[in-house]
């Protein structure tokens, strides 16, 4: 996305420019102290670059910074040849050159959380670059303080010993693989997990998993979360007590998918899903991470799964409407368990003097045909809401910041609400304060919703309260045909010509109150509220118990359906 590209280019520029500037100041001027300070700043930039560009090769910048710090140390001591400083320089430069290959080798190792096994080697390898950056920062501070080189040599040797131990262990694993199964595989076989949640996605997508974890835990069977990208390990492990395992390669997947597993669940259509679908002894179930009329919600790739759990019959109709031919027996209507915490308002409440309105703009999408974002017109909308005395909750999509234009537009909305809150005292919620609320809590606080085409509308529908949907395309009368959920809401056009009329219907007269209940049944199922989530739990248990017998242990060898991304 455009925002990602800007951040990556900025990080790269700061790291490279900082390294060059720090070295030149130390090497060519007498401002050694300033050069060392610049070196510390450049080190911070290289660490940031590795955060926004996980595969970034910063060895050139780090080498230049290390040279600058060591030259600066020599100048600060001004004591001629120092054996301790020479030893420090040799070890540091060796660590700089070793950090990249060590990280790459460690990325091919299993990492586990919430499992009683030790996986220290990949952890050391993963943080080797940051450890070197921290070590160089310590050396720069020691140089500024004029500490003897022997003092600085101590932390250098400690870091060097840890890196050497990790390198030797990784080399041993490559040259002499352990006979039998890994410690992770042995631990999993002892725990006997019955299903796995397979997850692969771009950074910032962990919400797709965390929305399902409470319900997977309520199934009451042991399970494992398998991740294909390492950055998700910490946040997802913190959200569950189940084992969470990073599997970078097909070989590591072979180890983790132990014979006791019966079902694999998925929450998106990531390309790496094909790596898991090749295990034919498993039943493969697509859960999705929301239900909406967006084009991706009728993805033809869904056909590769054995079961597709959908919220209501509207999802089945959506695939047919998109020309995606999937056998009816693959679909299982299970409702949308995440809405069970939403309070239902059975009777319409019209003409509220000071309503609370939830505004949920989506993001710009991967492609132009999936761009439903209303942020370009949102300022006009919010000003009209404020003029009606409304309190506004703005809850933006997690990917919004990936577009610089969307981020700026959202920032202007925040400024507008902050100014109104200061002037009127109305308790608007936005930014970090709004993100701390769950979606259910946001829905329960609001009287009406204004949303783009997104899964939020389907979840809101459970409440029975009125909603408006923005039409950001040029569909005109075909908008409701393309997005049927809008038929029970009030459509707000891109030109905002009808904004006042739409807000009157939304907040005052609400003529579609009765129609929403029929739509609710089609989109979210007709299940009792007191046991709504049990429908999903029962369906999941049926898949786990469906005529299952433990397969003979084997490693799948067939080729994946599509290349990984």
XYZ file of C-alpha atoms in Angstrom:
565
model
C 0.000 0.000 0.000
C 1.021 3.609 -0.514
C 1.429 4.331 3.201
C 3.649 1.284 3.649
C 5.837 2.398 0.758
C 6.242 5.884 2.233
C 7.223 4.474 5.633
C 9.692 2.030 4.093
C 11.332 4.698 1.939
C 11.491 7.090 4.886
C 13.067 4.470 7.128
C 15.567 3.539 4.444
C 16.490 7.156 3.818
C 16.955 7.987 7.493
C 19.057 4.904 8.169
C 21.338 5.411 5.157
C 21.692 9.175 5.503
C 22.215 8.917 9.253
C 24.946 6.311 8.895
C 26.826 8.273 6.237
C 26.512 11.557 8.128
C 27.639 10.062 11.437
C 30.716 8.487 9.863
C 31.685 11.657 7.983
C 31.338 13.836 11.077
C 33.482 11.479 13.166
C 36.089 10.786 10.459
C 36.459 14.231 8.859
C 35.765 16.749 11.628
C 36.775 17.406 15.212
C 33.146 17.188 16.390
C 33.578 13.621 17.632
C 30.923 13.897 20.328
C 28.352 15.136 17.834
C 29.299 12.338 15.479
C 28.741 9.738 18.199
C 25.340 11.236 18.974
C 24.455 11.065 15.294
C 25.570 7.428 15.294
C 23.103 6.615 18.080
C 20.323 8.325 16.117
C 21.299 6.383 12.980
C 21.182 3.135 14.965
C 17.631 3.962 16.041
C 16.769 4.508 12.370
C 18.171 1.079 11.398
C 16.098 -0.573 14.130
C 12.984 1.224 12.859
C 13.790 0.173 9.303
C 13.847 -3.470 10.386
C 10.430 -2.973 11.974
C 8.805 -1.557 8.842
C 10.893 -3.697 6.472
C 11.344 -7.041 8.266
C 13.631 -8.379 5.531
C 15.740 -5.214 5.286
C 19.495 -5.675 4.761
C 21.110 -2.988 6.925
C 24.621 -4.452 7.005
C 26.145 -1.566 4.997
C 24.631 1.092 7.251
C 25.502 -0.804 10.421
C 29.092 -1.364 9.250
C 29.468 2.357 8.558
C 28.032 3.251 11.947
C 30.258 0.693 13.699
C 33.319 2.148 11.970
C 32.278 5.627 13.040
C 31.716 4.579 16.665
C 35.045 2.749 16.870
C 36.957 5.655 15.311
C 35.177 7.991 17.703
C 36.129 5.777 20.651
C 39.797 5.887 19.601
C 39.663 9.678 19.367
C 37.934 10.066 22.707
C 40.518 7.902 24.509
C 43.473 9.383 22.573
C 45.788 6.772 24.160
C 47.419 5.111 21.169
C 47.026 1.400 20.465
C 44.692 -0.272 22.996
C 44.478 -4.105 22.827
C 41.063 -4.112 24.518
C 39.697 -1.666 21.967
C 41.222 -3.695 19.126
C 39.523 -6.841 20.457
C 36.268 -4.922 20.796
C 36.527 -3.764 17.180
C 37.158 -7.290 15.865
C 34.227 -8.797 17.757
C 31.870 -5.939 16.867
C 32.655 -6.055 13.158
C 32.250 -9.829 13.224
C 28.827 -9.434 14.853
C 27.800 -6.853 12.251
C 28.618 -9.268 9.433
C 27.073 -12.257 11.247
C 23.737 -10.681 12.270
C 22.091 -10.887 8.818
C 22.918 -14.527 8.015
C 22.090 -15.498 11.602
C 18.656 -13.874 11.327
C 17.989 -15.588 8.009
C 18.953 -18.984 9.394
C 16.843 -18.418 12.500
C 13.830 -17.521 10.361
C 13.818 -21.098 9.094
C 13.338 -22.467 12.612
C 10.105 -23.147 14.474
C 9.241 -20.680 17.220
C 6.658 -21.494 19.849
C 4.741 -19.673 22.557
C 2.415 -21.078 25.240
C 4.180 -24.422 24.881
C 6.619 -25.902 27.448
C 9.599 -26.056 25.106
C 12.762 -24.010 24.762
C 13.243 -22.283 21.411
C 16.027 -19.890 22.425
C 18.083 -20.248 19.245
C 15.575 -18.660 16.835
C 14.859 -15.960 19.425
C 18.544 -15.032 19.626
C 18.831 -15.148 15.847
C 15.750 -12.988 15.345
C 17.054 -10.252 17.632
C 20.694 -10.350 16.526
C 20.398 -7.121 14.523
C 18.779 -5.240 17.397
C 21.375 -6.635 19.805
C 24.189 -5.327 17.602
C 22.482 -1.933 17.364
C 22.101 -1.815 21.139
C 25.714 -2.842 21.605
C 26.947 -0.084 19.284
C 24.803 2.430 21.180
C 26.447 1.261 24.447
C 29.878 1.699 22.883
C 28.985 5.201 21.692
C 27.846 6.168 25.190
C 30.978 4.601 26.695
C 33.104 6.624 24.260
C 31.276 9.836 25.161
C 31.837 9.082 28.855
C 35.502 8.283 28.289
C 35.239 4.812 29.847
C 38.197 2.436 29.425
C 37.921 0.064 26.483
C 38.161 -2.906 28.859
C 34.807 -1.906 30.352
C 33.187 -1.770 26.906
C 34.697 -5.141 25.999
C 32.580 -6.963 28.614
C 29.128 -6.485 26.992
C 30.716 -7.061 23.560
C 31.991 -10.469 24.648
C 28.642 -11.389 26.207
C 26.720 -10.597 23.022
C 29.395 -12.293 20.944
C 29.169 -15.454 23.052
C 25.390 -15.622 22.660
C 25.622 -15.119 18.895
C 28.365 -17.736 18.604
C 26.332 -20.282 20.602
C 23.257 -19.693 18.420
C 25.353 -19.954 15.242
C 26.949 -23.232 16.322
C 23.578 -24.723 17.279
C 22.028 -23.730 13.950
C 25.009 -25.188 12.090
C 24.686 -28.426 14.069
C 20.989 -28.683 13.168
C 21.793 -28.256 9.485
C 24.754 -30.631 9.367
C 23.478 -33.234 11.835
C 19.672 -33.058 12.101
C 18.304 -34.589 15.283
C 17.054 -38.141 14.883
C 13.318 -38.315 15.466
C 10.919 -35.474 16.075
C 11.674 -31.955 17.286
C 10.913 -30.834 20.840
C 7.926 -28.854 19.538
C 6.493 -31.893 17.748
C 6.981 -34.075 20.837
C 5.241 -31.502 23.049
C 2.307 -31.292 20.635
C 1.941 -35.057 20.476
C 1.688 -35.080 24.251
C -1.031 -32.413 24.187
C -3.008 -34.150 21.392
C -4.515 -31.024 19.716
C -7.626 -31.786 17.677
C -7.588 -28.791 15.343
C -5.373 -26.042 14.029
C -6.058 -22.434 13.080
C -3.813 -21.630 10.122
C -3.030 -17.942 9.616
C -1.070 -15.963 7.046
C -1.660 -12.264 6.342
C 0.006 -8.859 5.916
C 1.262 -6.993 9.017
C -1.469 -5.526 11.195
C -3.974 -8.298 10.464
C -3.919 -10.106 13.805
C -7.472 -8.905 14.504
C -8.618 -11.550 12.021
C -7.451 -14.210 14.480
C -8.197 -12.541 17.808
C -11.902 -12.144 16.944
C -12.163 -15.941 16.697
C -9.933 -17.073 19.568
C -12.585 -16.835 22.347
C -14.946 -19.050 20.330
C -12.288 -21.559 19.346
C -11.441 -21.858 23.027
C -15.125 -22.397 23.859
C -15.235 -25.422 21.553
C -13.598 -27.164 24.488
C -11.003 -29.122 22.526
C -7.214 -28.626 22.517
C -5.957 -26.705 19.495
C -2.948 -24.930 18.012
C -2.554 -21.622 16.185
C -0.119 -21.939 13.280
C 1.407 -18.691 12.015
C 3.332 -18.237 8.788
C 4.773 -14.779 9.585
C 6.879 -14.206 12.731
C 5.565 -10.729 13.619
C 2.233 -12.213 14.719
C 3.716 -14.545 17.345
C 3.801 -12.135 20.291
C 0.396 -10.397 19.875
C -1.532 -13.596 19.168
C 0.201 -15.579 21.923
C -0.831 -12.825 24.346
C -4.489 -13.276 23.329
C -4.794 -17.001 24.038
C -3.506 -19.779 26.278
C -3.375 -22.201 23.327
C 0.004 -23.040 21.780
C 0.982 -20.545 19.070
C 3.653 -21.720 16.650
C 5.462 -19.950 13.829
C 6.098 -22.348 10.939
C 8.265 -20.732 8.249
C 8.668 -23.755 5.972
C 6.739 -26.743 4.697
C 9.060 -28.999 6.687
C 8.155 -27.270 9.935
C 4.467 -27.616 9.061
C 4.995 -31.361 8.732
C 6.240 -31.403 12.324
C 3.409 -29.327 13.779
C 0.452 -31.012 12.058
C 0.492 -34.040 14.354
C -1.779 -37.082 13.742
C -4.325 -36.114 16.421
C -5.443 -33.096 14.373
C -8.748 -33.475 12.558
C -9.750 -30.014 11.321
C -7.964 -26.924 10.023
C -9.717 -23.565 10.313
C -8.892 -20.480 8.226
C -9.959 -16.846 8.607
C -8.969 -15.445 5.195
C -7.974 -16.450 1.665
C -4.223 -15.960 2.035
C -2.115 -17.667 -0.620
C -0.201 -19.692 1.967
C -3.422 -21.448 2.957
C -2.644 -23.837 0.119
C 0.366 -25.085 2.079
C -2.004 -26.434 4.730
C -4.806 -27.580 2.435
C -2.406 -30.126 0.951
C -2.849 -32.182 4.154
C -5.786 -34.244 2.954
C -6.375 -36.046 6.259
C -7.753 -32.758 7.654
C -11.178 -31.212 7.099
C -10.553 -27.643 5.942
C -13.052 -25.027 7.155
C -13.161 -21.366 6.065
C -14.491 -19.015 8.782
C -13.783 -15.589 7.202
C -13.092 -12.543 9.396
C -16.354 -10.718 8.789
C -19.467 -10.862 6.655
C -20.176 -8.146 4.129
C -21.281 -7.511 0.570
C -17.727 -6.610 -0.467
C -16.368 -8.392 -3.525
C -13.736 -10.329 -1.481
C -16.575 -11.928 0.536
C -17.459 -14.013 -2.543
C -13.912 -15.069 -3.359
C -13.848 -18.054 -5.775
C -10.931 -19.465 -3.765
C -13.486 -20.457 -1.115
C -14.309 -23.464 -3.292
C -11.092 -25.239 -2.261
C -12.306 -25.652 1.332
C -14.307 -28.651 2.536
C -16.671 -26.453 4.537
C -17.504 -22.745 4.428
C -19.007 -21.451 7.648
C -21.210 -18.451 6.853
C -23.285 -16.134 9.013
C -26.566 -16.500 7.080
C -28.230 -17.480 3.831
C -27.313 -14.089 2.355
C -23.678 -15.223 2.175
C -24.663 -18.285 0.134
C -26.676 -16.053 -2.212
C -23.698 -13.695 -2.505
C -21.501 -16.405 -4.013
C -24.234 -17.350 -6.493
C -24.778 -13.699 -7.423
C -21.049 -13.378 -8.137
C -21.144 -16.428 -10.423
C -19.104 -18.587 -8.035
C -20.409 -22.154 -8.268
C -19.900 -23.957 -4.945
C -21.867 -27.092 -3.968
C -24.580 -26.275 -1.431
C -23.395 -28.992 0.962
C -20.160 -27.085 1.568
C -21.991 -24.195 3.233
C -22.873 -24.308 6.930
C -24.918 -21.424 8.376
C -23.563 -20.760 11.862
C -24.438 -17.125 12.530
C -21.812 -14.598 13.522
C -20.859 -15.529 17.106
C -18.979 -12.261 17.689
C -22.303 -10.363 17.821
C -23.561 -12.183 20.928
C -22.328 -9.312 23.125
C -24.346 -6.743 21.132
C -27.472 -5.485 22.865
C -30.647 -5.766 20.805
C -33.082 -2.855 20.584
C -36.387 -4.555 19.641
C -38.378 -1.326 19.125
C -37.275 1.708 17.102
C -36.480 4.897 18.992
C -37.231 7.908 16.819
C -36.498 11.599 17.120
C -33.653 11.466 19.667
C -32.560 14.983 20.591
C -28.874 14.140 21.105
C -28.170 10.810 19.394
C -24.854 8.974 19.468
C -23.709 7.976 15.976
C -21.025 5.422 15.209
C -19.036 6.184 12.040
C -16.906 3.306 10.695
C -15.012 4.163 7.499
C -13.322 1.223 5.823
C -9.941 1.317 4.060
C -9.120 1.819 0.387
C -8.680 -1.883 -0.378
C -6.045 -3.797 -2.305
C -7.645 -2.932 -5.656
C -9.737 -0.097 -7.074
C -12.859 -2.283 -7.272
C -12.624 -2.887 -3.513
C -12.245 0.801 -2.538
C -15.359 1.666 -0.538
C -13.651 4.232 1.706
C -15.774 7.307 2.517
C -13.091 9.343 4.285
C -12.882 11.851 1.373
C -16.457 13.008 2.141
C -16.466 12.359 5.881
C -15.789 15.903 7.044
C -19.044 17.139 5.525
C -20.914 14.216 7.093
C -19.510 14.853 10.565
C -20.256 18.574 10.412
C -23.909 17.761 9.634
C -24.036 15.303 12.523
C -22.557 17.854 14.913
C -25.097 20.419 13.735
C -27.827 17.977 14.832
C -26.350 17.720 18.305
C -24.937 14.224 17.798
C -22.146 12.629 19.770
C -19.850 10.825 17.329
C -17.734 7.708 17.722
C -15.200 7.266 14.902
C -13.861 3.738 14.546
C -11.573 3.449 11.521
C -10.357 0.261 9.835
C -6.976 -1.024 11.130
C -5.477 -0.593 7.642
C -6.442 3.096 7.334
C -2.949 4.349 8.151
C -1.524 2.437 5.195
C -2.796 5.215 2.910
C -1.241 8.638 3.656
C -4.291 10.396 2.180
C -6.678 8.392 4.365
C -4.501 9.023 7.414
C -4.608 12.776 6.779
C -8.364 12.726 6.252
C -8.870 10.761 9.467
C -6.610 13.203 11.311
C -8.808 16.122 10.211
C -11.874 14.321 11.567
C -10.139 13.838 14.900
C -9.258 17.547 15.017
C -12.861 18.468 14.205
C -14.259 16.281 16.989
C -11.632 17.438 19.476
C -12.565 21.069 18.825
C -16.277 20.330 19.173
C -15.715 18.372 22.378
C -13.791 21.304 23.839
C -16.542 23.720 22.865
C -19.677 21.716 23.680
C -18.550 19.076 26.160
C -20.024 16.296 24.050
C -18.060 13.079 24.740
C -16.945 12.225 21.215
C -14.710 9.148 20.951
C -11.963 8.763 18.342
C -8.371 7.664 17.959
C -6.872 5.607 20.771
C -9.922 6.053 23.016
C -12.234 4.552 20.389
C -9.829 1.723 19.525
C -9.858 0.579 23.150
C -13.542 -0.265 22.784
C -14.554 -3.566 21.246
C -16.877 -3.357 18.275
C -19.715 -4.646 20.456
C -19.069 -1.909 23.027
C -19.072 0.721 20.269
C -22.358 -0.617 18.892
C -23.969 -0.690 22.325
C -23.081 2.976 22.945
C -24.530 4.193 19.651
C -28.084 4.866 18.449
C -27.281 4.798 14.723
C -24.505 3.799 12.357
C -22.972 5.388 9.281
C -20.665 2.921 7.574
C -19.066 2.069 4.280
C -19.664 -1.292 2.644
C -18.003 -3.532 5.231
C -18.554 -6.306 7.733
C -19.376 -3.758 10.433
C -22.833 -3.293 8.885
C -23.632 -7.003 9.237
C -22.553 -6.997 12.884
C -24.519 -3.803 13.558
C -27.592 -5.386 11.976
C -27.869 -7.705 14.988
C -28.732 -4.709 17.203
C -31.860 -3.856 15.200
C -30.888 -0.174 15.196
C -30.881 2.011 12.032
C -27.887 2.405 9.751
C -26.768 4.297 6.667
C -24.356 2.983 4.024
C -22.149 5.186 1.876
C -22.140 4.726 -1.910
C -18.650 5.766 -2.979
C -18.916 4.436 -6.535
C -20.946 5.360 -9.560
C -23.539 2.625 -9.228
C -26.544 4.863 -8.696
C -29.680 2.730 -8.699
C -27.575 -0.442 -9.007
C -25.923 0.129 -5.630
C -28.563 -1.793 -3.696
C -28.496 -4.527 -6.324
C -24.749 -4.954 -5.840
C -24.881 -4.542 -2.059
C -28.257 -5.897 -0.888
C -27.586 -5.129 2.759
C -27.991 -1.453 1.870
C -31.668 -2.079 1.033
C -32.518 -2.057 4.744
C -30.409 1.011 5.386
C -30.274 4.565 4.110
C -27.896 5.129 1.197
C -25.659 8.181 1.376
C -24.336 9.235 -2.043
C -20.795 10.328 -2.760
C -21.918 13.828 -3.761
C -23.571 14.295 -0.329
C -26.496 16.061 -2.040
C -28.984 14.076 0.049
C -27.094 14.070 3.337
C -29.750 15.995 5.297
C -32.599 13.822 4.018
C -30.641 10.650 4.783
C -29.828 11.821 8.316
C -33.490 12.674 8.908
C -34.534 9.149 7.976
C -31.658 7.664 9.962
C -32.113 9.660 13.168
C -35.758 10.786 13.162
C -38.315 8.876 11.075
C -36.607 5.470 10.463
C -39.118 4.102 7.924
C -37.132 0.880 7.382
C -37.318 -0.355 10.974
C -39.458 -3.397 10.151
C -37.489 -4.343 7.031
C -34.283 -4.648 9.058
C -35.563 -7.666 10.990
C -36.111 -9.716 7.833
C -32.649 -8.682 6.606
C -31.201 -9.613 9.977
C -32.498 -13.167 9.638
C -31.038 -13.524 6.128
C -27.631 -12.181 7.060
C -27.151 -13.466 10.610
C -29.391 -16.514 10.855
C -32.595 -16.982 12.810
C -31.167 -18.303 16.080
C -32.191 -17.637 19.711
C -30.243 -14.769 21.225
C -29.535 -16.549 24.509
C -27.689 -19.386 22.718
C -26.595 -17.606 19.547
C -22.889 -18.539 19.675
C -23.737 -22.163 20.447
C -24.716 -22.649 16.799
C -21.116 -22.098 15.716
C -19.714 -24.169 18.578
C -22.003 -27.097 17.757
C -21.107 -26.944 14.055
C -17.386 -26.910 14.856
C -17.742 -29.910 17.169
C -19.644 -31.813 14.470
C -16.730 -31.336 12.093
C -14.324 -32.574 14.756
C -16.412 -35.663 15.460
C -17.553 -36.466 11.912
C -16.644 -40.153 11.470
C -13.040 -39.456 12.369
C -10.346 -42.057 12.873
C -6.747 -41.194 13.524
C -4.754 -41.326 10.271
C -1.394 -42.988 10.026
C 1.337 -40.398 10.607
C 2.694 -39.094 7.342
C 4.255 -35.984 5.868
C 2.398 -34.503 2.931
C 4.480 -34.266 -0.187
C 2.120 -32.946 -2.832
C 2.808 -29.539 -4.329
C 0.911 -26.516 -2.963
C -1.977 -25.155 -5.001
C -0.408 -21.728 -5.409
C 2.883 -20.043 -4.525
C 3.335 -18.388 -1.155
C 3.312 -14.649 -0.806
